[in-house]
Amino acid sequence: MNLDFDLFSFSVFQAEGLADFEKAIADIFEGKGMVEISHEPFAIGDYFYPEYNPRELVCSCWKTGLFPNYIFFTSNLEDGWYSLFNCIHEKLKCNSIFCRMSGKVDYPAYTFFYFDDKMNERYIQSLKDDPRWVFCQQGTPLWFEDTSHYEKKMKKDRMNNEIIIDYLSKLGIDFMKIDENITEQFTCKVIFR
């Protein structure tokens, strides 16, 4: 993994069975669209430049031997396919994390959303909304957060890639290794009717 991207959104689900995860996605789209699943290897770099309105909706999910209790998810949508993230979380009722990280873009966004298995939610976000920066947070701070970040004078410094990487590390996930030692994977293309 590297930090050479425009925008990278990904999710982490504290779940073990990738087959159950695959079935959950297929169930979500049943009757709404056709789901094509491939178990071929994918390149995570294909998701580093997501589109606002892509012709095809595609996501990839994987497990790694380094973090066996987690399933990772990313998509080609600029918003990280946040609506699908929500549907999966509600269906599986597991601890889930949604992150958005920015590189060299005009309007960066840094997001860390945490949802637990009891449906409690924590949102932290800093983004540039022409021409100003906006910072917001909602929910009770979690044990791994350094809330002093949120008091910094510059809103753009209150959430960034380094803070997201730190929070993931405190949860036992080394962001720089999330695409190493992949043990299982699938890519899902959804074609709506």
XYZ file of N, CA, C and O in Angstrom, residues 54-145:
368
model
N -19.517 6.718 -12.057
C -18.944 5.740 -12.980
C -20.027 5.002 -13.784
O -21.164 4.878 -13.354
N -19.635 4.513 -14.951
C -20.567 3.744 -15.795
C -20.911 2.408 -15.135
O -22.024 1.940 -15.234
N -19.913 1.805 -14.517
C -20.121 0.528 -13.827
C -19.806 0.707 -12.350
O -18.827 1.368 -11.998
N -20.633 0.120 -11.483
C -20.390 0.151 -10.045
C -19.625 -1.113 -9.674
O -20.120 -2.227 -9.880
N -18.434 -0.914 -9.144
C -17.550 -2.044 -8.853
C -16.990 -1.899 -7.440
O -16.649 -0.795 -7.008
N -16.914 -3.015 -6.738
C -16.243 -3.030 -5.438
C -15.407 -4.289 -5.330
O -15.678 -5.287 -6.003
N -14.389 -4.226 -4.515
C -13.568 -5.399 -4.215
C -13.520 -5.580 -2.709
O -13.485 -4.601 -1.951
N -13.524 -6.833 -2.294
C -13.484 -7.196 -0.875
C -12.392 -8.240 -0.702
O -12.198 -9.090 -1.562
N -11.710 -8.181 0.431
C -10.626 -9.121 0.642
C -10.335 -9.325 2.117
O -10.698 -8.528 2.961
N -9.660 -10.446 2.353
C -9.132 -10.775 3.672
C -7.629 -10.928 3.525
O -7.147 -11.299 2.471
N -6.931 -10.639 4.600
C -5.487 -10.790 4.589
C -5.053 -11.614 5.793
O -5.684 -11.542 6.853
N -4.009 -12.375 5.617
C -3.491 -13.183 6.708
C -2.956 -12.351 7.854
O -2.843 -12.825 8.987
N -2.625 -11.086 7.590
C -2.104 -10.207 8.628
C -3.197 -9.728 9.588
O -2.928 -9.433 10.739
N -4.428 -9.621 9.076
C -5.554 -9.131 9.882
C -6.745 -10.062 9.657
O -7.740 -9.680 9.033
N -6.664 -11.302 10.153
C -7.660 -12.329 9.810
C -9.071 -12.064 10.323
O -10.024 -12.681 9.831
N -9.248 -11.169 11.272
C -10.583 -10.898 11.811
C -11.297 -9.752 11.101
O -12.336 -9.287 11.558
N -10.722 -9.290 9.997
C -11.294 -8.158 9.281
C -11.520 -8.482 7.810
O -10.747 -9.235 7.205
N -12.548 -7.879 7.261
C -12.786 -7.891 5.823
C -12.673 -6.456 5.347
O -13.263 -5.542 5.927
N -11.915 -6.253 4.280
C -11.706 -4.928 3.709
C -12.572 -4.769 2.460
O -12.820 -5.730 1.737
N -12.983 -3.530 2.209
C -13.902 -3.238 1.111
C -13.515 -1.897 0.505
O -13.243 -0.940 1.240
N -13.486 -1.809 -0.807
C -13.287 -0.533 -1.490
C -14.079 -0.551 -2.781
O -14.497 -1.617 -3.249
N -14.314 0.646 -3.340
C -15.115 0.718 -4.560
C -14.605 1.814 -5.486
O -13.764 2.622 -5.101
N -15.166 1.844 -6.683
C -14.770 2.844 -7.669
C -15.614 4.118 -7.583
O -15.483 4.996 -8.417
N -16.471 4.239 -6.599
C -17.289 5.442 -6.432
C -16.569 6.461 -5.565
O -15.939 6.108 -4.566
N -16.708 7.718 -5.922
C -16.027 8.779 -5.195
C -16.417 8.816 -3.715
O -15.602 9.134 -2.856
N -17.650 8.459 -3.392
C -18.082 8.467 -1.986
C -17.776 7.147 -1.282
O -18.197 6.933 -0.150
N -17.008 6.264 -1.935
C -16.640 4.989 -1.328
C -17.788 3.994 -1.268
O -17.711 3.007 -0.571
N -18.861 4.286 -2.006
C -20.093 3.505 -2.003
C -20.609 3.387 -0.576
O -20.884 2.327 -0.045
N -20.723 4.558 0.023
C -21.131 4.656 1.423
C -22.501 4.025 1.667
O -22.732 3.435 2.720
N -23.412 4.136 0.725
C -24.742 3.526 0.906
C -24.631 2.010 1.013
O -25.319 1.391 1.828
N -23.754 1.396 0.226
C -23.560 -0.051 0.320
C -22.883 -0.408 1.641
O -23.246 -1.394 2.288
N -21.913 0.403 2.062
C -21.288 0.199 3.369
C -22.361 0.133 4.463
O -22.356 -0.759 5.303
N -23.277 1.108 4.456
C -24.346 1.134 5.456
C -25.222 -0.111 5.399
O -25.571 -0.679 6.441
N -25.588 -0.524 4.203
C -26.433 -1.721 4.053
C -25.739 -2.969 4.584
O -26.353 -3.790 5.267
N -24.445 -3.099 4.268
C -23.686 -4.268 4.755
C -23.609 -4.233 6.277
O -23.827 -5.245 6.950
N -23.303 -3.071 6.834
C -23.211 -2.953 8.293
C -24.539 -3.325 8.958
O -24.565 -4.078 9.941
N -25.634 -2.818 8.431
C -26.944 -3.131 9.015
C -27.281 -4.608 8.877
O -27.886 -5.188 9.771
N -26.872 -5.214 7.780
C -27.169 -6.635 7.555
C -26.325 -7.531 8.464
O -26.826 -8.483 9.041
N -25.033 -7.224 8.597
C -24.126 -8.085 9.375
C -24.048 -7.701 10.846
O -23.603 -8.500 11.662
N -24.420 -6.456 11.183
C -24.383 -5.976 12.569
C -23.043 -6.281 13.245
O -22.979 -6.885 14.304
N -21.979 -5.841 12.595
C -20.633 -6.039 13.133
C -19.954 -4.672 13.259
O -20.416 -3.688 12.690
N -18.873 -4.613 14.023
C -18.100 -3.380 14.098
C -17.596 -3.050 12.690
O -17.063 -3.926 11.998
N -17.783 -1.801 12.287
C -17.436 -1.395 10.929
C -16.821 -0.005 10.937
O -17.208 0.845 11.728
N -15.880 0.192 10.022
C -15.179 1.467 9.914
C -15.242 1.912 8.458
O -15.018 1.116 7.551
N -15.530 3.189 8.256
C -15.496 3.770 6.919
C -14.476 4.900 6.937
O -14.548 5.783 7.793
N -13.520 4.872 6.005
C -12.475 5.894 5.938
C -12.391 6.496 4.548
O -12.557 5.790 3.553
N -12.099 7.782 4.519
C -11.806 8.467 3.253
C -10.519 9.247 3.477
O -10.404 10.007 4.431
N -9.563 9.033 2.569
C -8.266 9.693 2.659
C -7.998 10.426 1.352
O -8.456 9.986 0.301
N -7.279 11.523 1.432
C -7.038 12.332 0.236
C -5.555 12.500 -0.026
O -4.740 12.506 0.886
N -5.267 12.671 -1.307
C -3.914 12.979 -1.748
C -3.909 14.357 -2.358
O -4.381 15.319 -1.758
N -3.452 14.416 -3.587
C -3.316 15.708 -4.266
C -4.600 16.065 -5.011
O -4.680 15.934 -6.226
N -5.609 16.508 -4.283
C -6.865 16.927 -4.900
C -7.200 18.344 -4.449
O -6.739 18.800 -3.404
N -7.993 19.026 -5.249
C -8.369 20.404 -4.923
C -9.265 20.494 -3.694
O -9.213 21.473 -2.962
N -10.105 19.477 -3.515
C -11.045 19.490 -2.399
C -10.878 18.214 -1.566
O -11.639 17.266 -1.686
N -9.861 18.186 -0.706
C -9.605 16.992 0.089
C -10.705 16.735 1.122
O -11.395 17.645 1.579
N -10.850 15.464 1.459
C -11.801 15.042 2.494
C -11.144 13.945 3.317
O -10.529 13.027 2.767
N -11.271 14.063 4.624
C -10.717 13.084 5.557
C -11.844 12.640 6.475
O -12.423 13.452 7.194
N -12.155 11.368 6.422
C -13.315 10.847 7.132
C -12.928 9.619 7.929
O -12.215 8.748 7.419
N -13.422 9.549 9.148
C -13.310 8.337 9.967
C -14.658 8.141 10.649
O -15.038 8.920 11.515
N -15.400 7.138 10.183
C -16.695 6.794 10.766
C -16.570 5.414 11.394
O -16.039 4.497 10.768
N -17.062 5.260 12.612
C -17.001 3.982 13.316
C -18.408 3.609 13.772
O -19.109 4.421 14.372
N -18.805 2.393 13.462
C -20.111 1.879 13.846
C -19.886 0.571 14.593
O -19.197 -0.315 14.084
N -20.452 0.434 15.781
C -20.261 -0.827 16.504
C -21.417 -1.789 16.241
O -22.384 -1.452 15.557
N -21.308 -2.977 16.809
C -22.308 -4.015 16.557
C -23.652 -3.721 17.225
O -24.640 -4.380 16.944
N -23.703 -2.715 18.085
C -24.962 -2.317 18.731
C -25.574 -1.106 18.031
O -26.486 -0.471 18.547
N -25.007 -0.775 16.855
C -25.486 0.314 16.008
C -25.179 1.706 16.579
O -25.799 2.686 16.181
N -24.221 1.809 17.526
C -23.744 3.113 17.970
C -22.825 3.670 16.884
O -22.083 2.918 16.245
N -22.851 4.990 16.689
C -22.108 5.595 15.594
C -21.214 6.729 16.093
O -21.577 7.468 16.989
N -20.052 6.851 15.445
C -19.120 7.943 15.730
C -18.620 8.471 14.388
O -18.111 7.712 13.565
N -18.806 9.772 14.149
C -18.398 10.416 12.907
C -17.362 11.492 13.208
O -17.560 12.303 14.109
N -16.303 11.517 12.409
C -15.311 12.585 12.474
C -14.931 12.898 11.031
O -14.570 11.984 10.281
N -15.010 14.164 10.661
C -14.737 14.504 9.263
C -14.211 15.926 9.137
O -14.680 16.837 9.807
N -13.226 16.075 8.260
C -12.698 17.377 7.899
C -12.602 17.409 6.381
O -12.047 16.491 5.772
N -13.171 18.452 5.760
C -13.127 18.528 4.304
C -13.119 19.967 3.841
O -13.559 20.861 4.553
N -12.598 20.156 2.642
C -12.571 21.493 2.060
C -13.833 21.677 1.230
O -14.086 20.941 0.290
N -14.614 22.670 1.626
C -15.856 22.990 0.930
C -15.703 24.419 0.435
O -15.927 25.365 1.170
N -15.277 24.553 -0.785
C -14.866 25.797 -1.426
C -15.444 27.057 -0.800
O -16.642 27.225 -0.781
N -14.662 27.961 -0.332
C -13.200 27.883 -0.196
C -12.774 27.494 1.215
O -11.604 27.398 1.511
N -13.740 27.257 2.093
C -13.439 27.024 3.512
C -13.346 25.532 3.845
O -13.902 24.699 3.161
N -12.681 25.293 4.960
C -12.644 23.958 5.523
C -13.797 23.803 6.509
O -14.159 24.739 7.208
N -14.342 22.601 6.542
C -15.436 22.274 7.453
C -14.982 21.091 8.305
O -14.405 20.130 7.794
N -15.239 21.175 9.588
C -14.953 20.051 10.493
C -16.223 19.726 11.257
O -16.931 20.621 11.719
N -16.519 18.450 11.378
C -17.663 18.045 12.193
C -17.358 16.721 12.875
O -16.554 15.923 12.401
N -18.006 16.530 13.992
C -17.924 15.272 14.717
C -19.264 15.038 15.382
O -19.982 15.973 15.727
N -19.585 13.774 15.526
C -20.853 13.399 16.147
C -20.660 12.074 16.863
O -19.933 11.208 16.388
N -21.308 11.925 17.995
C -21.187 10.697 18.776
C -20.147 10.852 19.870
O -19.405 11.834 19.930
N -20.078 9.859 20.714
C -19.159 9.860 21.855
C -17.759 9.459 21.407
O -17.602 8.439 20.718
N -16.727 10.239 21.763
C -15.358 9.849 21.410
C -15.031 8.439 21.920
O -15.472 8.030 22.990
N -14.266 7.723 21.119
C -13.910 6.343 21.422
C -12.543 6.277 22.104
O -11.759 7.227 22.042
N -12.251 5.146 22.735
C -11.066 5.002 23.566
C -9.761 5.291 22.831
O -8.784 5.716 23.432
N -9.726 5.083 21.525
C -8.479 5.226 20.782
C -8.271 6.627 20.208
O -7.229 6.921 19.643
N -9.243 7.508 20.345
C -9.148 8.839 19.766
C -8.284 9.777 20.606
O -8.317 9.725 21.831
